[in-house]
Coordinates of C-alpha atoms (C1' of nucleotides) in Angstrom, one line a residue:
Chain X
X919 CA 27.7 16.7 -19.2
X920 CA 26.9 19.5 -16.9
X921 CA 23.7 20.5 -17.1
X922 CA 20.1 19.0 -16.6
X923 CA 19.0 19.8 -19.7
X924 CA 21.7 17.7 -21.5
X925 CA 21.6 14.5 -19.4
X926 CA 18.0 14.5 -20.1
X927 CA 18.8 14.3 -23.9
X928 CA 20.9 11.7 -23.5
X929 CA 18.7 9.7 -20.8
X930 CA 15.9 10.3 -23.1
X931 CA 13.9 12.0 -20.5
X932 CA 11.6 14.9 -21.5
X933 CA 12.1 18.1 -19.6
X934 CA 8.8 18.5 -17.4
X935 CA 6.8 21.7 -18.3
X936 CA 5.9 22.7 -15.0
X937 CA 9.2 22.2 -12.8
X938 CA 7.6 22.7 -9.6
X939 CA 5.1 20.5 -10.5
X940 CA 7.7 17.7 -10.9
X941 CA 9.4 17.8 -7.6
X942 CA 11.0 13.9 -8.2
X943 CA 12.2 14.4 -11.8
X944 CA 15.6 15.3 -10.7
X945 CA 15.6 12.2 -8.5
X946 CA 15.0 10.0 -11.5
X947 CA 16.7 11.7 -14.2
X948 CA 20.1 10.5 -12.2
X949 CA 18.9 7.6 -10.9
X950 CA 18.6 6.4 -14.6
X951 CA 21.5 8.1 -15.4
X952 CA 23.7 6.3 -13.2
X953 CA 22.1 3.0 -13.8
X954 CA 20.0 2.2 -10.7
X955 CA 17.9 -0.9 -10.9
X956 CA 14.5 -0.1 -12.1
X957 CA 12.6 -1.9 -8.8
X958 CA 15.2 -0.2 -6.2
X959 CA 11.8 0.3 -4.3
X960 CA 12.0 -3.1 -3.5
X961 CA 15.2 -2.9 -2.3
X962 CA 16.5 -0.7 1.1
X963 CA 19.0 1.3 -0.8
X964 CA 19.5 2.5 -4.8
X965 CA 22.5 0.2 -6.0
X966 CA 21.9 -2.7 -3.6
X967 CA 25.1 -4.4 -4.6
X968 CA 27.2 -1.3 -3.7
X969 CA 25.0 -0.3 -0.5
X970 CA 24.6 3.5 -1.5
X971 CA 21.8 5.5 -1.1
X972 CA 21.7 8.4 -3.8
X973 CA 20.3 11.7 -3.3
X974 CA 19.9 15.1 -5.5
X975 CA 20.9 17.9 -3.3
X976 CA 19.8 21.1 -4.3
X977 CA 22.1 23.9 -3.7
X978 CA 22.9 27.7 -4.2
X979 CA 25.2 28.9 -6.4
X980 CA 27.5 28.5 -3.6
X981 CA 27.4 25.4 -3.2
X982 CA 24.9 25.3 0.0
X983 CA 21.7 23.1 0.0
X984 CA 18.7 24.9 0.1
X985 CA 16.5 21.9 1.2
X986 CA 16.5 19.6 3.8
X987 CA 16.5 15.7 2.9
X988 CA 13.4 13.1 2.6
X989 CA 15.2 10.3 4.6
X990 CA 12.6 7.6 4.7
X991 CA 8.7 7.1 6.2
X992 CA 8.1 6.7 9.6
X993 CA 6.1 4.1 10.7
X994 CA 5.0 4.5 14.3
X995 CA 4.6 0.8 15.1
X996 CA 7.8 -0.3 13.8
X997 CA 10.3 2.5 14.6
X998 CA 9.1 1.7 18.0
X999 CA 10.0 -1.8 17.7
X1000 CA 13.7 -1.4 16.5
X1001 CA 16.4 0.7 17.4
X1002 CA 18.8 2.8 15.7
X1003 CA 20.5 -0.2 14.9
X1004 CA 18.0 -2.2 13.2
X1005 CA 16.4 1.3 11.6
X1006 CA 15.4 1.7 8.2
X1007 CA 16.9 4.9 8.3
X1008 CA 20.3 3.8 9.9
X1009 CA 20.6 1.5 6.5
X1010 CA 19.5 4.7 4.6
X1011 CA 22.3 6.8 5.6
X1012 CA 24.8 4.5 5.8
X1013 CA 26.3 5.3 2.3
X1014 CA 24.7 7.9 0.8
X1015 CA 25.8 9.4 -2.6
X1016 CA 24.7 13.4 -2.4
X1017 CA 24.4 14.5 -6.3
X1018 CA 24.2 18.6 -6.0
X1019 CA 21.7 20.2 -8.4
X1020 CA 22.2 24.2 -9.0
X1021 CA 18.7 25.2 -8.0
X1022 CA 17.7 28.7 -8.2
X1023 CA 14.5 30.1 -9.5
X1024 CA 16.2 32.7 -11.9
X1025 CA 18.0 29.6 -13.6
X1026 CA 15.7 28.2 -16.3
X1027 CA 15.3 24.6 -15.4
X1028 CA 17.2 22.9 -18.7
X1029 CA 20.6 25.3 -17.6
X1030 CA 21.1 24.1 -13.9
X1031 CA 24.5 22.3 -13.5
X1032 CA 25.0 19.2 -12.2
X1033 CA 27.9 19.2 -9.2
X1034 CA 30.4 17.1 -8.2
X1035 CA 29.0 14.0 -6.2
X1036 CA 29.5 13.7 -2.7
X1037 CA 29.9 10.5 -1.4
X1038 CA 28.8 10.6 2.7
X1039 CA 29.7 7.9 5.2
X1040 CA 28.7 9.1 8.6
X1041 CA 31.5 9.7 10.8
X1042 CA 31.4 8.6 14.7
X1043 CA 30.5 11.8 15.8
X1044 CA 27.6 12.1 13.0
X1045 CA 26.2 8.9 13.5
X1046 CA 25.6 9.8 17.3
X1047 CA 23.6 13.0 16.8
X1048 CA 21.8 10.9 13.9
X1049 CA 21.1 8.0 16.7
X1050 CA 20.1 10.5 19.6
X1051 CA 17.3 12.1 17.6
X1052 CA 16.4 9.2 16.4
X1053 CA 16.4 8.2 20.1
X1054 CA 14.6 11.1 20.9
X1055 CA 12.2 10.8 18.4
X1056 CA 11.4 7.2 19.0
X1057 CA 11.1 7.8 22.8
X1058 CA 8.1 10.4 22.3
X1059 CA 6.9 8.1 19.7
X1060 CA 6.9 5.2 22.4
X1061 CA 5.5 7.2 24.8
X1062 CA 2.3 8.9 22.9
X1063 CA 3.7 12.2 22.8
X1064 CA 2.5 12.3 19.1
X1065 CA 1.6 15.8 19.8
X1066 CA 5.1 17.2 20.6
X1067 CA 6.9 15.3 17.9
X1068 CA 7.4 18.8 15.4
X1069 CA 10.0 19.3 12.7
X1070 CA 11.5 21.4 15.8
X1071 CA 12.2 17.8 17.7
X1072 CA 16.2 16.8 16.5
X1073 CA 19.6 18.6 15.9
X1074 CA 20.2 16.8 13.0
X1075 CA 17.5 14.7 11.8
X1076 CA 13.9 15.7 12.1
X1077 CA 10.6 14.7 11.5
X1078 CA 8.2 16.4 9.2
X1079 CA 4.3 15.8 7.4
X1080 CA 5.0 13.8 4.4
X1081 CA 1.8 13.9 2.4
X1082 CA -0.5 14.8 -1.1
X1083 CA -2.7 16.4 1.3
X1084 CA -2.3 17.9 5.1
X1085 CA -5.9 15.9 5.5
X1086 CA -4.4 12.7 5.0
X1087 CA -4.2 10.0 7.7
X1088 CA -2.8 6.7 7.6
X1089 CA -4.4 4.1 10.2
X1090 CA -2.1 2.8 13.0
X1091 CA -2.4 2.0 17.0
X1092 CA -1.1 3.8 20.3
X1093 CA 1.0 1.4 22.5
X1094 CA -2.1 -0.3 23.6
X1095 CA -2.8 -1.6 20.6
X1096 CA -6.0 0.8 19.8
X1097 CA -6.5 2.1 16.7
X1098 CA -5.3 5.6 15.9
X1099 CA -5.5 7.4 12.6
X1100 CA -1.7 9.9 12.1
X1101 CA -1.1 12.1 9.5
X1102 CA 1.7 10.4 7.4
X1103 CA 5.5 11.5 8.5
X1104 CA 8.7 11.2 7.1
X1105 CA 12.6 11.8 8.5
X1106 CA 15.1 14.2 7.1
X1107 CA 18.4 15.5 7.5
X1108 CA 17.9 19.0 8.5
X1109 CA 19.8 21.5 5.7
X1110 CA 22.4 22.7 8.1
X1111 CA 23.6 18.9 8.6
X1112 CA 24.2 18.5 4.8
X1113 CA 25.5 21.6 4.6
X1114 CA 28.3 20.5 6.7
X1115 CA 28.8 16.8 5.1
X1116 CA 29.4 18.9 1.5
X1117 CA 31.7 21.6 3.4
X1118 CA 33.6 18.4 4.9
X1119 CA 33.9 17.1 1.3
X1120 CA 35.4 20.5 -0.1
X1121 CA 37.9 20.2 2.9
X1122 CA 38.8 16.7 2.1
Chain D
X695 CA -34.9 -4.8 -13.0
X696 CA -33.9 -8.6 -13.4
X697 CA -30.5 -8.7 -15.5
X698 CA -27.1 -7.8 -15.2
X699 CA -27.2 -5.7 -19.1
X700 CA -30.8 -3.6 -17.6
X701 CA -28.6 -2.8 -14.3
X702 CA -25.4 -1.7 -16.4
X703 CA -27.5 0.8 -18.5
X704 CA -28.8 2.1 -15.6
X705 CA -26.0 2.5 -13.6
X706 CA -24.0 4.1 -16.5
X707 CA -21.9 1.1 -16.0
X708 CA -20.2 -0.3 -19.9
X709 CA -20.4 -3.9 -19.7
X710 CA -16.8 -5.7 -20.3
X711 CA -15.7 -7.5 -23.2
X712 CA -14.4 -10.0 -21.9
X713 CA -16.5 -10.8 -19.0
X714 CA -13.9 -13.2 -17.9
X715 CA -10.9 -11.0 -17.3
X716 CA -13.2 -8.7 -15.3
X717 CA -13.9 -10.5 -12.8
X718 CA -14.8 -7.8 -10.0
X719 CA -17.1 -6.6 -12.3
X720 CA -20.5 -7.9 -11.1
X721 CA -19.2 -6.4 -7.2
X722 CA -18.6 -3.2 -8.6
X723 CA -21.9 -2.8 -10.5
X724 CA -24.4 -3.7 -7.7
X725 CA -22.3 -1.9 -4.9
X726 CA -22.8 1.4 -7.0
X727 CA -26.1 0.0 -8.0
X728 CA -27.1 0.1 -4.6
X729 CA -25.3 3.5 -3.6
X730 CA -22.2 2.4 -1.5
X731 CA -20.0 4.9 -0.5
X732 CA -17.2 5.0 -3.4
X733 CA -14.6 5.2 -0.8
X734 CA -15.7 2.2 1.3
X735 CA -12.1 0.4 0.6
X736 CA -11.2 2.8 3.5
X737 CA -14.3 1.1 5.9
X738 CA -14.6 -2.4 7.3
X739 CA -18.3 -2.9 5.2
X740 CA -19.3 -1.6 2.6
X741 CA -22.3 0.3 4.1
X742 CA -20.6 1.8 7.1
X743 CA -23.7 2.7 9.0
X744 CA -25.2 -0.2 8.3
X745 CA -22.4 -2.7 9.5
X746 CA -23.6 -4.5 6.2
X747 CA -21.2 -6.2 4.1
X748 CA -22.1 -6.4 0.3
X749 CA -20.9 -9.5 -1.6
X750 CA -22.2 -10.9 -4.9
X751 CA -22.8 -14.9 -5.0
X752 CA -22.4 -16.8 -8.5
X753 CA -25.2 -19.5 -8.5
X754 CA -26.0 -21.9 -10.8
X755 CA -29.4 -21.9 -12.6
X756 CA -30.7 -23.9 -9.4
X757 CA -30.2 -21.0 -7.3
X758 CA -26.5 -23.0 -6.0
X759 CA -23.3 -21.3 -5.1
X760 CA -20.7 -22.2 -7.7
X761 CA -17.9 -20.5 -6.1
X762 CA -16.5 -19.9 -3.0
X763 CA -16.3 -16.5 -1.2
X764 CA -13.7 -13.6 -0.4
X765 CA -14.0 -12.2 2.8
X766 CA -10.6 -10.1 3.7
X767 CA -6.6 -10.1 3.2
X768 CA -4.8 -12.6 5.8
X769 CA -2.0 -10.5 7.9
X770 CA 0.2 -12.5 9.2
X771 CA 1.5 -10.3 11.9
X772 CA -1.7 -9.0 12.7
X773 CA -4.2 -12.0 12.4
X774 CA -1.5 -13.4 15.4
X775 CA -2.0 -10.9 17.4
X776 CA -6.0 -11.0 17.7
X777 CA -8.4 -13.7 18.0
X778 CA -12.2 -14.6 16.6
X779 CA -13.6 -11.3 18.5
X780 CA -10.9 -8.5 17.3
X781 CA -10.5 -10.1 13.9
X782 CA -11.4 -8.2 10.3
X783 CA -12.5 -11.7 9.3
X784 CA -15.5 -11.6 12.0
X785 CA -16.4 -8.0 11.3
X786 CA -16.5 -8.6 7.2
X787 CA -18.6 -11.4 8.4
X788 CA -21.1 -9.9 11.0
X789 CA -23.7 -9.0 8.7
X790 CA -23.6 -9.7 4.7
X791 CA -25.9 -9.0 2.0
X792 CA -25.7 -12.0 -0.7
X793 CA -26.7 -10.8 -3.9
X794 CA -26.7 -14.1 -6.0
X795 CA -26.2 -14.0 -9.7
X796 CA -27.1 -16.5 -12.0
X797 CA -23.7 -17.0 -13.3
X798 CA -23.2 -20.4 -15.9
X799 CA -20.9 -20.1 -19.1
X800 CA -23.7 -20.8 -21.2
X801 CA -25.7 -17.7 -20.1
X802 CA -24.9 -14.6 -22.1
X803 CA -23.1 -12.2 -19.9
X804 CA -25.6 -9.6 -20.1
X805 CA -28.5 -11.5 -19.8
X806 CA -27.4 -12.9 -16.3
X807 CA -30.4 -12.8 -13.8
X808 CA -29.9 -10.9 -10.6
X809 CA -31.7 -13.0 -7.8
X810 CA -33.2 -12.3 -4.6
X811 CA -30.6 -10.8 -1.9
X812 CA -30.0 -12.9 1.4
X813 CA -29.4 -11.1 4.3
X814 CA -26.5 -13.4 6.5
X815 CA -26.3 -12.7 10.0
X816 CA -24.3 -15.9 11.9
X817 CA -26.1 -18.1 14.2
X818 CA -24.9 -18.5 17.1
X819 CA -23.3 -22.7 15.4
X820 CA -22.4 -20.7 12.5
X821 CA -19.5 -18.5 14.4
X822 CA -18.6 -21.3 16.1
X823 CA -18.1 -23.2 13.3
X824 CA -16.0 -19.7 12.0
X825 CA -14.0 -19.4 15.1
X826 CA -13.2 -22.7 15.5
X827 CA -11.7 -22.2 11.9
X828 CA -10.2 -18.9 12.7
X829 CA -8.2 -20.5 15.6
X830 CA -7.0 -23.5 13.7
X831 CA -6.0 -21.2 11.0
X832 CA -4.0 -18.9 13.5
X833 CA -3.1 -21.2 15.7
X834 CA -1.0 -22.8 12.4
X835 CA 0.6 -19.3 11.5
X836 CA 1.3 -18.7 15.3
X837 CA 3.2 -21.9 14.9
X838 CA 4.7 -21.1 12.0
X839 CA 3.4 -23.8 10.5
X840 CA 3.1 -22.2 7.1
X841 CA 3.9 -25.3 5.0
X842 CA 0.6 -26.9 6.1
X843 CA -1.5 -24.0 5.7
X844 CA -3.3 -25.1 2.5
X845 CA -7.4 -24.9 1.4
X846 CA -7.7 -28.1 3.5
X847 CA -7.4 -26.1 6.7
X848 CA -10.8 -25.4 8.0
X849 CA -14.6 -26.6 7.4
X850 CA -16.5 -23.4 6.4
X851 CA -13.3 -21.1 6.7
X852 CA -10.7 -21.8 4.8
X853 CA -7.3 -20.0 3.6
X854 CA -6.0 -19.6 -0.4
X855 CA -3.5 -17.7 -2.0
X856 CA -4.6 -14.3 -3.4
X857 CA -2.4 -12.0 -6.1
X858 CA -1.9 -11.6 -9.8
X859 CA 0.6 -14.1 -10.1
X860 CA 1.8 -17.1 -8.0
X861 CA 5.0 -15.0 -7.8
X862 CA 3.8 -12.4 -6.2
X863 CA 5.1 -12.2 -2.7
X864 CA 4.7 -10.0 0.6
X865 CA 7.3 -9.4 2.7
X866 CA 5.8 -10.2 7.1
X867 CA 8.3 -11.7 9.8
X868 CA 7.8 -14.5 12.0
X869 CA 7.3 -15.3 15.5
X870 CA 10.7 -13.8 15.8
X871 CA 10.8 -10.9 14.2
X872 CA 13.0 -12.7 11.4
X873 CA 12.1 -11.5 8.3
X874 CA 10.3 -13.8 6.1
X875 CA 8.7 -13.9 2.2
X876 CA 5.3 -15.2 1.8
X877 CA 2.8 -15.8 -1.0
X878 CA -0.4 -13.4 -0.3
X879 CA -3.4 -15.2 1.4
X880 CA -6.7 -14.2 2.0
X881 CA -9.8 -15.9 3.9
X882 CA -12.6 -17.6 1.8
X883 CA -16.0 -19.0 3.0
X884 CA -16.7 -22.5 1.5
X885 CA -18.9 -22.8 -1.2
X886 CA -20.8 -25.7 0.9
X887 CA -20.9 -23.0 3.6
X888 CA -22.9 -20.6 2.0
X889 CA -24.7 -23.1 0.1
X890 CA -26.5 -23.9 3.3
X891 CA -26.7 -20.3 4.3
X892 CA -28.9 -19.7 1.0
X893 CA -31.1 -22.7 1.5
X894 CA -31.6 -21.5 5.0
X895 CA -33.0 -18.1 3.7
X896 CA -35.2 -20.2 1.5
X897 CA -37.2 -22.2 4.3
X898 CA -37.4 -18.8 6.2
Chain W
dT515 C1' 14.5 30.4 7.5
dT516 C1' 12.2 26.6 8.0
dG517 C1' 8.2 24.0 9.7
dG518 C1' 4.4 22.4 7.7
dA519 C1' 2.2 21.5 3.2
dT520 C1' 2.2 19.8 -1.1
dC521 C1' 3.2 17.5 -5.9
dC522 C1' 4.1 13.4 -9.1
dA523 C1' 5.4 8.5 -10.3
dT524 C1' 5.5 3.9 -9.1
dT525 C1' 4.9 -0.1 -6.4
dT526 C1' 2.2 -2.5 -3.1
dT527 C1' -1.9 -3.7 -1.0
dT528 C1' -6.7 -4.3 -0.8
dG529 C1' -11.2 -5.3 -2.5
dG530 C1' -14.0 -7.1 -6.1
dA531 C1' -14.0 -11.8 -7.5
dT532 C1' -13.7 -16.0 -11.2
dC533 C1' -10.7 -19.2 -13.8
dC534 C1' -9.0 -23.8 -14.6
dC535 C1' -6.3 -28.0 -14.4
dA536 C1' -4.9 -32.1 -11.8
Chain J
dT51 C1' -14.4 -30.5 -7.7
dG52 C1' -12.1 -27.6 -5.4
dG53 C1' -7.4 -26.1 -4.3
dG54 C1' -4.3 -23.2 -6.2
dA55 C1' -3.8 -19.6 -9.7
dT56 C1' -5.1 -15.6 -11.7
dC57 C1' -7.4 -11.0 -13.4
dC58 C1' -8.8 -5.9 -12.9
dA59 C1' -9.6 -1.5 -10.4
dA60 C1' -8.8 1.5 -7.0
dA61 C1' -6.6 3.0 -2.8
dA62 C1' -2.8 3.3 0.0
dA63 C1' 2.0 3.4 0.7
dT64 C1' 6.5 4.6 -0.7
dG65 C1' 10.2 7.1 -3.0
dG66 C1' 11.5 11.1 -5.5
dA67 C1' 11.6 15.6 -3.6
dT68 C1' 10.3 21.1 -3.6
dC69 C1' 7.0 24.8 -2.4
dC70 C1' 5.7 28.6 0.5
dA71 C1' 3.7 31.4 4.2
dA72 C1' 4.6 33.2 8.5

DNA sequence: TTGGATCCATTTTTGGATCCCA
DNA sequence: TGGGATCCAAAAATGGATCCAA
């Protein structure tokens, strides 16, 4: 099996009409695929047993990713509560499996090839910059600077809108405990990072 | 207007089948009935700029509560974390409308009468009674005395489990910070309580 | 290029309550 | 009888990501 089109057959998942429409259809066409546990919502990572996180990476015909990565959602109360350590997104990207995706608008949909996986373990140095932006991120977070937290905030990981609609808010409260109503956020990995884990990979 | 079928036909509203697996029915109907904002989930009442809370009462054909009332979701976390004053539970209860509804099994669904509202505001031994409640309640979860917890707790306040299923479960953490697995609870007024809350507004 | 905006599916939570058996 | 269990609808949150204008 190489191509999208195929595994679908097999999975018995229909092709989506309207590709751009179904932005997480690649997502779940592997998951199924490789067998993920239908409730991994419940659970922090995809295979809970194994500990591995997997991801679509959509890449050029190259090889390089195109996208950044949706991490997890930031909640402002609780990522102020815990550090790196104890973050949701530490146990994210502790094991992730990157599956790249040709992705190319002048490849029909059904025809992109499915890559070799890439199985990422943050090294020493990569789990630094991943804990000082998270650090960074956190700190601002902690101290109300809401307003200067952009996607520019972060060498590696960043934080952007994550959201049906830029007008919606999700209630929460400032360090004093009074209410505050944020537009929703997520993290990602920033494209250049993942470009380097799947260059590392080649290397290896 | 007088019965529940003339208000449905009205409001555009289909009247269930099975009247007893719709059990939010009757809230739904007068709250759109009587022009609540659809969105209101999103507010504390159900008439924002009133501060009026909308809540339909069962009563027997004597004009007597036959079951008790939902007021709000219990938080573990958060309920801890504010007394009576700052409590959900206190603003729910501020200021309700009671809509009674002649509600006995052998009165066709439809032909249900719809009684004369009460308008509940708390005297000044009603919130006392409440708060008093409140703080036993929360004095028990700040105590992590979950295992005692039960209906008993409480004179005109009390606590019971709330979900589809007596599976269900939500995940909160304890004094702490552990995690910890509890059954959904939610606050409910007595059915004694606002038994005497309805006589009240009958002598008035 | 990339920061901000958006799109769909699914699960969880909340709001509306009543059911029902020990 | 009333404490514990349950039922439905709608909204919000989460997980899967990609789109697109400046």
């Amino acid at each position: 099996v190489s191509a999208i089109g195929e595994l679908a057959a097999i999975s018995g998942m229909e092709l989506p009409k309207e590709p751009k429409r179904a932005k997480g259809y690649l997502g779940r066409l592997i998951e199924r695929a490789l067998g993920a546990p239908a409730d991994s919502n419940a659970a922090i990572t995809d295979f809970p047993a194994l500990g591995v996180e997997l991801k679509t990476l959509p890449v050029d015909v190259d090889g390089r990713p195109r996208e950044s990565t949706f991490v997890c959602h930031l909640n402002l109360k609780l990522c102020v509560e815990s550090d790196w350590e104890s973050s949701r997104a530490r146990e994210k990207l502790a094991c992730v499996l990157f599956v790249p995706i040709e992705s190319a608008r002048d490849i029909v949909f059904a025809q992109r090839r499915i890559g070799v996986p890439v199985l990422f373990r943050p090294t020493l140095e990569q789990e630094a910059l991943l804990r000082a932006d998270y650090d960074e991120i956190v700190g601002r977070i902690g101290r109300g600077d809401l307003e200067t937290l952009t996607a520019h905030v972060g060498q590696v990981l960043q934080v952007r809108p994550k959201a049906a609609r830029g007008s919606a808010r999700t209630r929460s409260t400032d360090a004093d405990g009074a209410p505050l109503s944020v537009m929703p956020r997520a993290f990602y990995l920033r494209t250049a990072f993942t470009a380097q884990i799947v260059q590392s990979a080649l290397l290896a």
